[in-house]
Amino acid sequence: MSDIRVPDLFGCLVFNDREMRERLPEDAYSALKNTMQLGKKLAPDLADIVAAAMKDWAIENGCTHYSHWFQPMTGVTAEKHDSFIEPDGNDSVIMEFSGKALVKGEPDASSFPSGGLRATFEARGYTAWDPTSYAFIKNETLCIPTAFYSYGGEALDQKTPLLRSMEAINRQALRVLRLFGDEDTRFVHTNVGPEQEYFLIDKELYNRREDLILTGRTLFGAKPPRGQEMDDHYFGSIRPRVIAFMKELDEELWKHGIYAKTRHNEAAPAQHEMAPVFTTTNLATDGNQLTMELMKKVAEKHNLACLLHEKPFAGVNGSGKHNNWSLSTDKGTNLLNPGSSPRENAQFLLFLTAVIKAVDEHQDLLRISVASAGNDHRLGAAEAPPAVVSIFLGNELTEILESLESDTPYESKEAIQMKVGVHILPRFPKDNSDRNRTSPLAFTGNKFEFRMLGSAASISTSNTMLNTSVADVLMQFADELEAADDLNTALHALIKREFHAHKRIIFNGNGYDDAWMKEAAARGLLNLASTPDALPYLTHPGNLDLFARHKVFTSAELFSRCEIMQENYCKVLNIEARTMLDMAQKQIFPAVSAYVKSLSETALAARQLTPTACTAETTLVTKLSALADSMYGHIEELKTVLHESETVDGAEAKSKFFCNTVIPVMRALRTDADELEASTAKSYWPYPTYSDMLFYV
Ligand code: ADP
Ligand code: MG
């Protein structure tokens, strides 16, 4: 039996509402709450009071340092620690933390990706406290979640645009609620529950694979005799070493105020999942970043390596992140809950229609939000949703919307008659969506599950895109309905029209099916197969306007993001290709050569006794030599194309060069190496095999 008491443990490393209420004077507490919920500015003297309370709490909990914790465009978080000490003038120190130090930091920004926003000589960057996310303790350091931006105020991070998009959707959703006579709701926010997949392998084995260490995925590896075909890992009983890891991970997450809820084995061997209870998007995003960091740290303690890459192993499922997204009011009402009364239904149908239209109109943005070199291995590979964005609504809701579209009565399964007209709507049966695990964006009862995200990425971009797209449509709807003479008539007409215009985005069938790709093309849906195909859409004029309209990204920020993502794609592939060259030349080739030598020596010796001996060895030597020759050819070819890549100008052209020219050579090189592995004695093989890694934890 565990001796921990979870409620005592939960949030013990977080300066949360409980601590604030306890440690702050009444007026400071309510001012801070106003800042957190309504975005009101916090007076400087109050910042001093909050900082002092935070410092006392942190020191009581063993901290000596504080750090602005931020999320630059590297995919991981960044921190620079400063101690609390101040010389007191008497050769001693006092522990200080001012409101100024809490609110603003000035890290050197020159070494973070900026996509041309900030030349290296203008190194100034700022971090600004995000009071909507709680400060927490990590490594005896008080971590303050912050936004990170340039001297000119341009966002250099993941958090700033997310916060802006949350404001945008709040503004527009409130307008819609007011139309329905809701005067009480003070704000609307989006919620997210991100399910996180990961692999665990033995650390010793990990340490012997240069590809895992340098790139996070295996660049070589023959298919093991057994993969995931037995379907016995998903939800299977969890092995002791893994359970020990999960137990400690849960405790760490709870201490950091993360609502770790579900843990289970995933489809592939050595693959697992953790899902927290959903929370406000900003907190969920910070929490997910912290979760990924803690997963790696806790794994180390168990002599395991946690792989967050989207495709660590070829031939078995890769890892994703399911972003469960919903909209709710400060009173806790979920606006995507179908409800049972007509008023809620009409409002629900309007929000639902808004999401349908937003997703159809902004397929490109959702696709871009999940684009990365790693995730390109999953999307469309019959294990994750295709690269084509579509919505699963389930039959029930689809039929309801179709009946509205065609002005025919809807008959629910429970035979509740519905008169058409949004003011007299059906009672929705409880479970109005079936499960569909192949859809990119599935409506699952009262939320949308966006399933295309890669396991390693921040969830920030996807939510920024979702929030902004939906905000824009809500804005159009509010404009139209506010001007209408009769709300019900206008509402009915609007839903009918918009559903008709955008129903092509709804697909309730099997998304992994080839037939769907053909149909999607016939419907005119975008199919942006690779990251380099998708990224240029980010700066299309319509998108520049969209983000400017809602003050989420300036044009300069969008161009910079596009360039950062393209450059990042090229860097990842460049590192992968060079790692392949290294392993092929320094490990694989010598191993094969040694084995061939041994086989040849055996054959030669045996033939002195019997002239016909060792035909198998001879055949194998011939085969291995031919494969090694072919591999050598691909090594040379890869060097040539990598060299050529250096001469390609511009991030977009370069990303396409890597995608279209370098990747095929990497594939060919891998094919040769993996065939060599399959025919070479294990004792000669220089690194652990797939079987070693996938089945021995
Ligand atoms: P699955 O079967 O896909 O694992 P679950 O019902 O277990 O689905 O939920 C998965 C995630 O969805 C969890 O993180 C959960 O907290 C989150 N979730 C549930 N309701 C909502 C909601 N209204 N908004 C956002 N996320 C939600
Ligand atoms: Mg799920």
XYZ file of C-alpha atoms and ligand atoms in Angstrom:
725
model
C 0.000 0.000 0.000
C 1.160 3.476 -0.843
C 1.611 5.758 2.152
C 1.102 9.007 0.263
C -1.979 11.133 0.708
C -2.659 12.564 -2.708
C -4.687 15.604 -1.578
C -1.770 16.668 0.658
C 0.708 16.107 -2.105
C -1.288 17.770 -4.830
C 0.030 21.184 -5.791
C 2.580 21.300 -2.954
C 5.106 22.762 -5.413
C 2.695 25.332 -6.838
C 1.956 28.852 -5.709
C -1.710 28.222 -6.374
C -4.969 29.787 -5.352
C -4.789 28.211 -1.905
C -1.359 29.729 -1.209
C -2.357 33.079 -2.655
C -5.462 33.303 -0.545
C -3.507 32.369 2.551
C -0.482 34.575 1.995
C -1.817 37.702 0.291
C -3.738 40.558 1.898
C -7.392 40.524 0.862
C -7.141 43.438 -1.611
C -3.981 42.106 -3.236
C -5.598 38.702 -3.623
C -8.715 40.032 -5.317
C -6.699 42.355 -7.570
C -4.573 39.399 -8.633
C -7.679 37.323 -9.273
C -9.044 40.100 -11.490
C -5.811 40.144 -13.407
C -5.874 36.382 -13.825
C -9.459 36.118 -14.970
C -10.246 39.365 -16.718
C -6.813 40.467 -17.853
C -6.894 43.647 -15.706
C -3.504 45.290 -15.194
C -1.852 44.721 -11.835
C -0.630 47.863 -10.051
C 3.176 47.911 -9.440
C 2.844 48.083 -5.640
C 0.699 44.957 -5.767
C 3.349 43.202 -7.838
C 5.782 43.889 -4.967
C 3.388 42.327 -2.487
C 2.826 39.264 -4.665
C 6.564 38.881 -5.265
C 7.338 39.017 -1.546
C 4.698 36.378 -0.778
C 5.990 34.151 -3.555
C 9.554 34.495 -2.314
C 8.638 33.629 1.281
C 6.734 30.581 0.118
C 9.561 29.515 -2.189
C 12.232 29.910 0.503
C 10.128 27.949 2.998
C 10.101 25.213 0.362
C 13.854 25.153 -0.010
C 14.362 27.522 -2.959
C 17.448 29.680 -3.337
C 16.781 30.855 -6.883
C 14.032 32.134 -9.115
C 13.690 31.890 -12.851
C 11.484 33.251 -15.576
C 10.317 30.069 -17.277
C 9.438 30.529 -20.949
C 8.696 28.650 -24.142
C 10.860 29.815 -27.034
C 10.366 28.348 -30.511
C 12.714 25.469 -29.789
C 9.964 23.108 -28.658
C 11.381 22.924 -25.142
C 11.221 25.359 -22.263
C 13.965 27.736 -21.225
C 15.035 29.089 -17.872
C 17.797 31.273 -16.498
C 18.251 31.129 -12.752
C 18.991 34.085 -10.471
C 19.463 33.690 -6.767
C 17.425 35.753 -4.333
C 20.555 37.085 -2.661
C 21.293 40.788 -2.334
C 24.393 42.067 -0.462
C 23.227 43.857 2.670
C 26.290 46.143 2.858
C 27.670 44.319 5.903
C 29.398 41.435 4.118
C 26.218 39.462 4.368
C 23.149 38.919 2.229
C 19.407 39.234 2.428
C 16.923 37.329 0.299
C 15.118 39.701 -2.063
C 12.565 39.422 -4.815
C 10.923 42.593 -6.111
C 7.739 43.102 -8.078
C 9.899 44.357 -10.920
C 11.886 41.130 -11.011
C 8.637 39.159 -10.948
C 6.979 41.082 -13.748
C 9.794 41.504 -16.239
C 13.017 39.789 -17.167
C 15.610 40.515 -19.785
C 17.308 37.356 -20.993
C 19.728 37.556 -23.891
C 17.505 36.614 -26.798
C 20.152 36.274 -29.448
C 20.514 32.524 -29.238
C 16.832 31.641 -29.573
C 15.107 31.149 -32.930
C 13.517 34.371 -34.163
C 13.164 33.757 -37.893
C 14.758 37.051 -38.806
C 12.714 39.116 -36.354
C 15.704 40.068 -34.363
C 19.176 40.311 -35.777
C 21.794 38.861 -33.473
C 23.232 42.263 -32.715
C 19.872 43.331 -31.255
C 20.012 40.727 -28.567
C 17.475 42.256 -26.281
C 14.499 40.089 -25.451
C 12.037 40.331 -22.619
C 10.110 37.928 -20.507
C 6.853 39.066 -18.943
C 5.021 37.363 -16.101
C 1.882 35.530 -17.153
C -0.252 35.836 -14.024
C -2.822 33.413 -15.465
C -0.409 30.527 -14.951
C 0.785 29.604 -11.470
C 4.390 29.871 -10.391
C 5.890 26.561 -9.296
C 9.046 25.019 -7.882
C 11.417 22.911 -9.917
C 14.983 22.020 -8.895
C 14.834 24.266 -5.846
C 14.026 27.159 -8.118
C 10.907 29.290 -8.146
C 9.738 29.131 -11.776
C 7.587 31.977 -13.044
C 5.703 31.259 -16.274
C 6.414 34.098 -18.669
C 5.833 35.251 -22.213
C 8.939 35.934 -24.285
C 9.099 38.748 -26.831
C 11.547 40.928 -28.708
C 12.598 44.526 -28.224
C 9.974 45.495 -30.795
C 7.254 43.579 -28.950
C 7.056 40.666 -31.397
C 6.292 37.281 -29.894
C 9.298 34.956 -29.819
C 7.523 32.156 -28.017
C 4.582 29.752 -27.901
C 2.715 31.363 -25.034
C 2.138 34.900 -26.312
C 0.035 33.960 -29.362
C -1.891 31.398 -27.337
C -2.874 34.019 -24.773
C -3.829 36.422 -27.548
C -5.983 33.756 -29.214
C -7.738 33.041 -25.938
C -8.599 36.714 -25.673
C -9.878 36.679 -29.252
C -12.212 33.750 -28.719
C -13.382 35.202 -25.410
C -14.351 38.498 -27.092
C -16.364 36.838 -29.834
C -17.953 34.059 -27.790
C -19.228 36.630 -25.284
C -20.960 38.497 -28.109
C -22.709 35.307 -29.120
C -23.781 34.538 -25.557
C -25.228 38.024 -25.156
C -27.390 37.362 -28.228
C -28.976 34.517 -26.337
C -29.708 36.809 -23.426
C -26.810 35.661 -21.276
C -25.704 38.713 -19.331
C -24.043 36.833 -16.472
C -21.071 35.191 -18.106
C -17.986 37.299 -17.506
C -15.590 35.378 -19.700
C -15.317 32.361 -21.928
C -12.210 30.264 -22.140
C -11.093 27.180 -23.972
C -10.234 24.013 -22.091
C -7.835 21.322 -23.072
C -7.034 17.834 -21.889
C -3.898 16.703 -23.720
C -3.327 12.936 -23.791
C 0.400 12.265 -24.073
C 1.900 9.151 -25.649
C 5.493 8.056 -25.094
C 7.881 5.102 -25.273
C 10.032 3.754 -22.465
C 13.168 1.770 -23.185
C 16.119 0.657 -21.150
C 18.635 3.446 -20.637
C 21.673 1.205 -21.222
C 20.337 0.242 -24.631
C 19.462 3.835 -25.392
C 23.013 4.881 -24.568
C 24.335 2.507 -27.203
C 22.310 4.072 -30.013
C 23.817 7.196 -31.464
C 20.617 7.858 -33.449
C 18.430 7.885 -30.337
C 20.842 10.115 -28.484
C 21.268 12.626 -31.302
C 17.882 12.555 -33.026
C 15.389 10.950 -30.649
C 14.472 8.231 -33.138
C 16.019 5.116 -34.630
C 17.379 5.865 -38.093
C 18.178 2.199 -38.659
C 16.677 -1.012 -37.358
C 15.425 -4.180 -39.020
C 11.838 -5.167 -38.380
C 11.725 -7.444 -35.328
C 10.173 -10.913 -35.660
C 7.335 -9.624 -33.540
C 5.726 -6.201 -33.768
C 2.336 -5.082 -32.472
C 0.307 -7.600 -34.481
C -0.824 -9.529 -31.425
C -2.703 -6.448 -30.187
C -1.809 -7.493 -26.663
C -0.085 -4.351 -25.459
C -2.921 -1.823 -25.632
C -4.441 -1.628 -22.130
C -2.383 -4.735 -21.281
C -1.204 -5.292 -17.738
C 1.686 -2.990 -16.947
C 5.110 -4.422 -16.149
C 6.667 -3.730 -12.741
C 9.424 -1.443 -13.998
C 6.956 0.616 -15.962
C 4.482 0.795 -13.084
C 7.245 2.024 -10.791
C 7.980 4.763 -13.316
C 4.307 5.672 -13.695
C 3.801 5.827 -9.944
C 6.637 8.250 -9.465
C 5.598 10.260 -12.512
C 2.060 10.665 -11.176
C 3.412 11.840 -7.836
C 5.716 14.365 -9.478
C 2.912 15.620 -11.695
C 0.524 15.925 -8.761
C 3.115 17.850 -6.765
C 3.355 20.246 -9.693
C -0.398 20.705 -9.763
C -0.983 18.632 -12.881
C -4.131 16.531 -12.765
C -2.578 13.259 -13.910
C -5.538 10.946 -14.271
C -5.183 8.078 -16.707
C -2.220 5.820 -17.397
C -2.133 2.810 -19.643
C -0.165 0.824 -22.173
C -0.589 1.954 -25.770
C -0.823 -0.016 -29.018
C 2.885 -0.492 -29.728
C 5.187 -2.541 -27.508
C 6.967 -0.273 -24.973
C 4.455 2.500 -25.681
C 2.350 4.148 -22.975
C 0.028 7.075 -22.374
C -0.730 9.603 -19.662
C -3.837 11.770 -19.709
C -4.547 14.589 -17.258
C -7.949 16.001 -16.395
C -8.643 18.938 -18.687
C -8.058 22.511 -17.613
C -7.805 26.011 -19.112
C -5.765 25.904 -22.315
C -2.978 28.076 -21.017
C -2.518 25.923 -17.917
C -2.853 22.749 -19.953
C -0.134 23.952 -22.310
C 2.266 24.846 -19.525
C 1.355 21.605 -17.785
C 2.064 19.556 -20.877
C 5.497 21.157 -21.310
C 6.273 20.364 -17.704
C 4.873 16.851 -18.093
C 7.234 16.088 -20.966
C 10.169 17.383 -18.955
C 9.211 15.378 -15.871
C 8.670 12.223 -17.926
C 12.269 12.368 -19.094
C 13.595 13.170 -15.651
C 11.664 10.455 -13.841
C 12.613 7.910 -16.512
C 16.303 8.614 -15.858
C 15.810 7.770 -12.208
C 14.474 4.363 -13.208
C 17.310 3.756 -15.632
C 14.893 4.176 -18.483
C 14.813 6.544 -21.438
C 11.530 8.234 -22.258
C 11.147 8.779 -26.003
C 8.784 11.563 -26.958
C 9.613 11.509 -30.663
C 6.660 11.003 -33.010
C 8.215 7.965 -34.631
C 11.000 6.390 -32.592
C 10.594 3.017 -34.320
C 9.624 2.210 -37.894
C 7.033 -0.499 -38.328
C 5.182 0.040 -35.058
C 2.866 2.919 -34.141
C 4.337 6.312 -33.471
C 3.269 8.668 -30.689
C 0.786 11.486 -30.809
C -0.981 13.818 -28.520
C -4.766 14.071 -28.433
C -5.842 17.620 -27.810
C -9.346 17.483 -26.299
C -10.725 20.973 -26.782
C -13.868 22.656 -25.524
C -15.270 26.091 -24.771
C -16.689 27.003 -21.409
C -17.888 29.958 -19.393
C -16.531 31.203 -16.080
C -19.602 29.589 -14.536
C -18.421 26.234 -15.816
C -21.006 25.787 -18.584
C -19.586 23.806 -21.465
C -20.703 25.551 -24.650
C -20.143 22.402 -26.671
C -22.505 20.409 -24.515
C -25.618 19.601 -26.544
C -27.733 19.957 -23.404
C -31.380 19.071 -23.379
C -33.373 22.266 -23.440
C -34.192 24.122 -26.667
C -32.349 27.257 -25.726
C -29.141 25.439 -24.994
C -29.597 23.415 -28.140
C -29.904 26.427 -30.398
C -26.861 27.977 -28.818
C -25.015 24.685 -29.008
C -25.856 24.248 -32.678
C -24.534 27.720 -33.384
C -21.218 26.985 -31.667
C -21.046 23.609 -33.361
C -21.669 25.185 -36.753
C -18.984 27.743 -35.975
C -16.428 24.987 -35.384
C -17.464 23.175 -38.580
C -17.107 26.332 -40.657
C -13.862 27.320 -38.944
C -12.256 23.955 -39.557
C -13.334 23.879 -43.190
C -12.132 27.407 -43.851
C -8.862 26.928 -41.988
C -7.828 23.370 -42.801
C -4.424 24.730 -43.733
C -3.833 26.260 -40.310
C -4.756 23.113 -38.437
C -2.490 21.082 -40.706
C 0.358 23.556 -40.213
C -0.120 23.468 -36.466
C 0.875 19.800 -36.401
C 3.585 19.985 -39.044
C 7.071 18.816 -38.140
C 9.697 16.505 -39.551
C 8.853 13.971 -36.840
C 5.090 14.060 -37.314
C 5.433 13.604 -41.084
C 6.215 9.962 -40.319
C 2.810 9.459 -38.725
C 0.193 11.478 -40.576
C -1.291 9.400 -43.316
C 0.666 6.313 -42.363
C -2.418 4.283 -41.419
C -1.697 4.604 -37.720
C -2.603 8.248 -37.234
C -5.115 10.489 -38.957
C -4.315 11.357 -42.575
C -2.824 14.718 -43.488
C -6.299 15.716 -44.724
C -8.275 17.559 -42.048
C -11.884 16.484 -41.506
C -14.435 16.328 -38.702
C -16.172 13.318 -37.248
C -19.566 14.336 -35.888
C -21.247 10.976 -35.487
C -24.482 10.044 -37.197
C -26.808 11.655 -34.695
C -25.511 15.190 -34.980
C -24.913 14.890 -38.692
C -28.533 13.850 -39.176
C -29.790 16.699 -37.019
C -27.847 19.222 -39.063
C -28.928 17.586 -42.312
C -32.552 17.786 -41.262
C -32.100 21.485 -40.552
C -30.430 21.940 -43.898
C -33.241 20.247 -45.805
C -36.116 21.483 -43.629
C -37.258 17.966 -42.934
C -38.172 16.576 -39.529
C -35.487 14.824 -37.609
C -36.403 11.568 -35.998
C -34.072 10.556 -33.275
C -33.478 6.940 -32.432
C -35.714 7.400 -29.456
C -38.367 8.653 -31.845
C -38.620 12.065 -30.248
C -40.225 14.144 -32.943
C -38.574 17.348 -33.821
C -40.210 20.272 -35.454
C -37.722 21.978 -37.638
C -36.766 25.410 -36.511
C -33.967 26.168 -34.222
C -36.289 27.375 -31.516
C -37.848 23.943 -31.155
C -35.014 21.510 -31.082
C -34.663 17.876 -30.202
C -33.570 16.511 -26.944
C -30.209 14.992 -27.637
C -29.824 11.427 -26.559
C -27.047 11.112 -23.989
C -24.372 9.431 -25.984
C -24.675 11.274 -29.212
C -21.348 10.401 -30.707
C -19.901 7.005 -31.351
C -16.222 6.444 -31.260
C -14.091 6.972 -34.289
C -10.376 6.615 -33.740
C -9.328 7.502 -37.255
C -10.674 11.034 -37.479
C -8.351 14.050 -37.271
C -10.956 16.007 -35.307
C -13.663 14.017 -33.601
C -16.628 15.401 -31.727
C -16.748 13.276 -28.593
C -19.934 14.237 -26.814
C -19.057 17.676 -25.473
C -15.619 18.424 -26.867
C -13.526 18.085 -30.002
C -10.610 15.727 -29.923
C -7.891 16.981 -32.275
C -5.809 13.894 -32.931
C -3.187 15.008 -35.420
C -0.708 16.478 -32.960
C 2.708 14.943 -32.656
C 3.887 13.711 -29.270
C 6.917 15.994 -29.012
C 5.378 19.320 -29.972
C 3.943 22.017 -27.779
C 0.148 22.027 -27.955
C 0.241 25.804 -28.102
C 0.191 26.252 -31.870
C -2.713 23.884 -32.437
C -4.794 25.660 -29.839
C -3.805 29.080 -31.134
C -5.036 28.031 -34.578
C -8.248 26.450 -33.281
C -9.066 29.419 -31.061
C -8.397 32.017 -33.739
C -10.253 30.159 -36.484
C -13.326 29.677 -34.312
C -13.109 33.257 -32.987
C -13.194 34.555 -36.536
C -16.327 32.625 -37.416
C -18.028 33.599 -34.158
C -17.262 37.192 -35.066
C -18.972 36.802 -38.451
C -21.955 35.089 -36.834
C -22.263 37.754 -34.152
C -22.065 40.531 -36.767
C -24.877 38.940 -38.721
C -27.126 38.016 -35.828
C -26.729 41.288 -33.957
C -28.086 43.037 -37.043
C -31.046 40.676 -37.472
C -34.633 41.695 -36.750
C -35.693 38.279 -35.597
C -33.026 36.186 -33.946
C -34.670 32.799 -34.410
C -35.326 33.253 -38.099
C -31.854 34.607 -38.709
C -30.286 31.839 -36.668
C -32.118 29.145 -38.539
C -31.128 30.627 -41.883
C -27.529 30.982 -40.790
C -27.097 27.425 -39.557
C -28.796 26.051 -42.646
C -26.630 28.102 -44.986
C -23.335 27.473 -43.214
C -23.873 23.775 -42.744
C -24.657 23.473 -46.433
C -21.537 25.424 -47.347
C -19.181 23.509 -45.077
C -20.545 20.004 -44.680
C -17.832 18.685 -47.001
C -15.494 18.781 -43.984
C -17.611 16.183 -42.167
C -16.553 12.599 -42.635
C -17.805 9.892 -40.322
C -16.109 6.935 -42.028
C -12.715 5.303 -41.741
C -10.034 7.957 -42.133
C -7.299 5.356 -42.706
C -9.024 4.086 -45.825
C -7.539 4.887 -49.257
C -11.025 5.451 -50.593
C -11.332 8.442 -48.261
C -8.281 10.069 -49.815
C -9.961 9.888 -53.215
C -13.224 11.209 -51.865
C -11.483 13.984 -49.947
C -9.828 15.072 -53.176
C -13.200 15.042 -54.937
C -14.606 17.199 -52.136
C -11.788 19.653 -52.679
C -10.239 19.217 -49.231
C -6.603 20.146 -48.823
C -4.106 17.327 -48.730
C -0.804 18.759 -47.569
C 1.211 15.597 -47.318
C 4.438 16.946 -45.894
C 5.605 19.771 -43.661
C 7.274 21.659 -46.544
C 4.000 21.425 -48.502
C 2.005 22.824 -45.596
C 4.157 25.628 -44.191
C 3.941 28.148 -47.070
C 0.181 28.428 -46.454
C 0.899 30.156 -43.161
C 1.707 33.436 -44.858
C -1.046 33.415 -47.472
C -2.786 36.802 -47.560
C -6.013 35.474 -46.014
C -4.089 34.153 -43.044
C -2.122 37.360 -42.567
C -5.470 39.199 -42.446
C -7.102 36.679 -40.136
C -4.405 36.877 -37.487
C -4.088 40.646 -37.753
C -7.872 41.025 -37.390
C -7.783 39.180 -34.074
C -4.419 40.572 -32.958
C -2.914 37.117 -32.612
C 0.041 37.454 -34.992
C 1.389 40.402 -36.932
C 2.549 39.710 -40.484
C 6.146 39.956 -39.333
C 5.492 37.344 -36.652
C 3.855 34.988 -39.128
C 6.677 35.266 -41.643
C 9.161 34.673 -38.861
C 7.298 31.623 -37.571
C 7.070 30.151 -41.014
C 10.802 30.584 -41.473
C 11.591 29.138 -38.037
C 9.524 26.055 -38.792
C 11.110 25.608 -42.215
C 14.594 26.068 -40.819
C 13.831 23.700 -38.007
C 12.657 21.067 -40.465
C 15.918 21.386 -42.421
C 18.050 21.246 -39.279
C 16.318 18.106 -38.039
C 16.826 16.348 -41.350
C 20.388 17.530 -41.656
C 21.221 16.107 -38.223
C 19.442 12.857 -39.038
C 21.254 12.465 -42.338
C 24.645 13.166 -40.785
C 23.950 10.758 -37.957
C 23.084 8.107 -40.514
C 26.359 8.725 -42.310
C 28.235 8.455 -39.056
C 26.600 5.205 -38.037
C 26.777 3.662 -41.486
C 30.452 4.430 -41.960
C 31.796 3.966 -38.461
C 29.580 1.201 -37.116
C 27.621 -0.701 -39.729
C 30.236 -0.953 -42.438
C 33.033 -2.160 -40.132
C 30.679 -4.692 -38.505
C 29.612 -6.172 -41.822
C 33.174 -6.199 -43.027
C 34.333 -8.098 -39.943
C 31.549 -10.628 -40.313
C 32.322 -11.117 -44.012
C 35.941 -11.658 -43.102
C 35.038 -14.288 -40.563
C 32.704 -16.061 -42.996
C 35.344 -15.987 -45.711
C 38.017 -17.341 -43.415
C 35.704 -20.130 -42.336
C 34.901 -20.999 -45.932
C 38.538 -20.927 -46.987
C 39.631 -23.155 -44.130
C 36.811 -25.617 -44.678
C 37.560 -25.900 -48.387
C 41.055 -27.118 -47.634
C 39.333 -30.145 -46.144
C 36.347 -30.501 -48.483
C 36.292 -28.586 -51.774
C 32.470 -28.268 -51.780
C 32.187 -27.060 -48.169
C 30.561 -23.854 -47.003
C 28.340 -22.964 -49.947
C 26.008 -21.203 -47.502
C 28.841 -19.021 -46.198
C 29.878 -18.256 -49.752
C 26.352 -17.286 -50.764
C 26.046 -15.112 -47.685
C 29.367 -13.421 -48.355
C 28.201 -12.637 -51.889
C 24.911 -11.250 -50.587
C 26.484 -9.187 -47.815
C 29.119 -7.791 -50.169
C 26.504 -6.748 -52.693
C 24.419 -5.056 -49.998
C 27.470 -3.372 -48.547
C 28.374 -2.082 -51.999
C 24.887 -0.731 -52.445
C 25.007 0.869 -48.992
C 28.339 2.416 -49.779
C 26.837 3.897 -52.935
C 24.001 5.433 -50.904
C 26.481 6.789 -48.365
C 28.260 8.635 -51.150
C 24.968 9.782 -52.627
C 23.776 11.110 -49.275
C 27.001 13.070 -48.874
C 26.489 14.580 -52.300
C 22.901 15.691 -51.716
C 23.735 17.058 -48.260
C 26.490 19.059 -49.836
C 24.063 20.284 -52.461
C 21.531 21.275 -49.795
C 23.982 23.874 -48.554
C 23.728 25.692 -51.858
C 19.910 25.887 -51.872
C 18.761 29.419 -51.118
C 15.765 30.252 -48.963
C 14.096 28.292 -46.175
C 11.136 27.144 -48.267
C 13.226 25.845 -51.160
C 15.640 24.198 -48.769
C 12.857 22.435 -46.851
C 11.498 21.102 -50.145
C 14.950 19.963 -51.173
C 15.315 17.964 -47.965
C 11.853 16.500 -48.387
C 12.102 15.579 -52.063
C 15.797 14.871 -52.526
C 17.465 14.024 -49.218
C 14.755 11.870 -47.613
C 14.613 9.343 -50.497
C 18.377 8.764 -50.221
C 18.095 8.353 -46.441
C 15.387 5.753 -47.033
C 17.513 3.852 -49.538
C 20.470 3.855 -47.164
C 18.314 2.563 -44.356
C 16.877 -0.228 -46.497
C 20.375 -1.540 -47.248
C 21.503 -1.253 -43.640
C 18.409 -2.989 -42.296
C 18.861 -5.860 -44.751
C 22.452 -6.149 -43.642
C 21.310 -6.261 -40.027
C 18.883 -9.070 -40.800
C 21.694 -11.202 -42.288
C 24.532 -10.426 -39.889
C 25.366 -12.401 -36.763
C 24.033 -10.642 -33.673
C 27.421 -10.712 -31.958
C 28.791 -8.525 -34.739
C 25.973 -5.995 -34.806
C 27.123 -2.702 -33.279
C 23.927 -1.474 -31.616
C 20.832 -2.897 -29.892
C 18.113 -4.216 -32.178
C 14.404 -3.439 -32.202
C 13.677 -6.671 -30.323
C 16.194 -5.736 -27.629
C 14.650 -2.327 -27.139
C 10.945 -3.016 -27.537
C 10.481 -6.188 -25.532
C 12.855 -6.126 -22.592
C 11.545 -3.474 -20.211
P -10.374 8.920 -24.480
O -11.299 7.776 -24.519
O -10.155 9.529 -25.817
O -9.087 8.632 -23.746
P -11.482 10.486 -22.228
O -12.944 10.699 -22.033
O -10.772 9.609 -21.278
O -11.215 10.076 -23.735
O -10.833 11.920 -22.158
C -9.611 12.204 -22.643
C -9.239 13.603 -22.258
O -10.297 14.513 -22.561
C -8.927 13.797 -20.794
O -7.768 14.567 -20.702
C -10.131 14.567 -20.303
O -9.864 15.348 -19.167
C -10.424 15.412 -21.501
N -11.757 16.037 -21.469
C -12.898 15.534 -20.978
N -13.889 16.455 -21.066
C -13.356 17.572 -21.631
C -13.847 18.862 -21.972
N -15.102 19.211 -21.760
N -12.983 19.741 -22.513
C -11.711 19.413 -22.738
N -11.201 18.221 -22.436
C -11.992 17.306 -21.883
Mg -8.460 10.054 -26.811
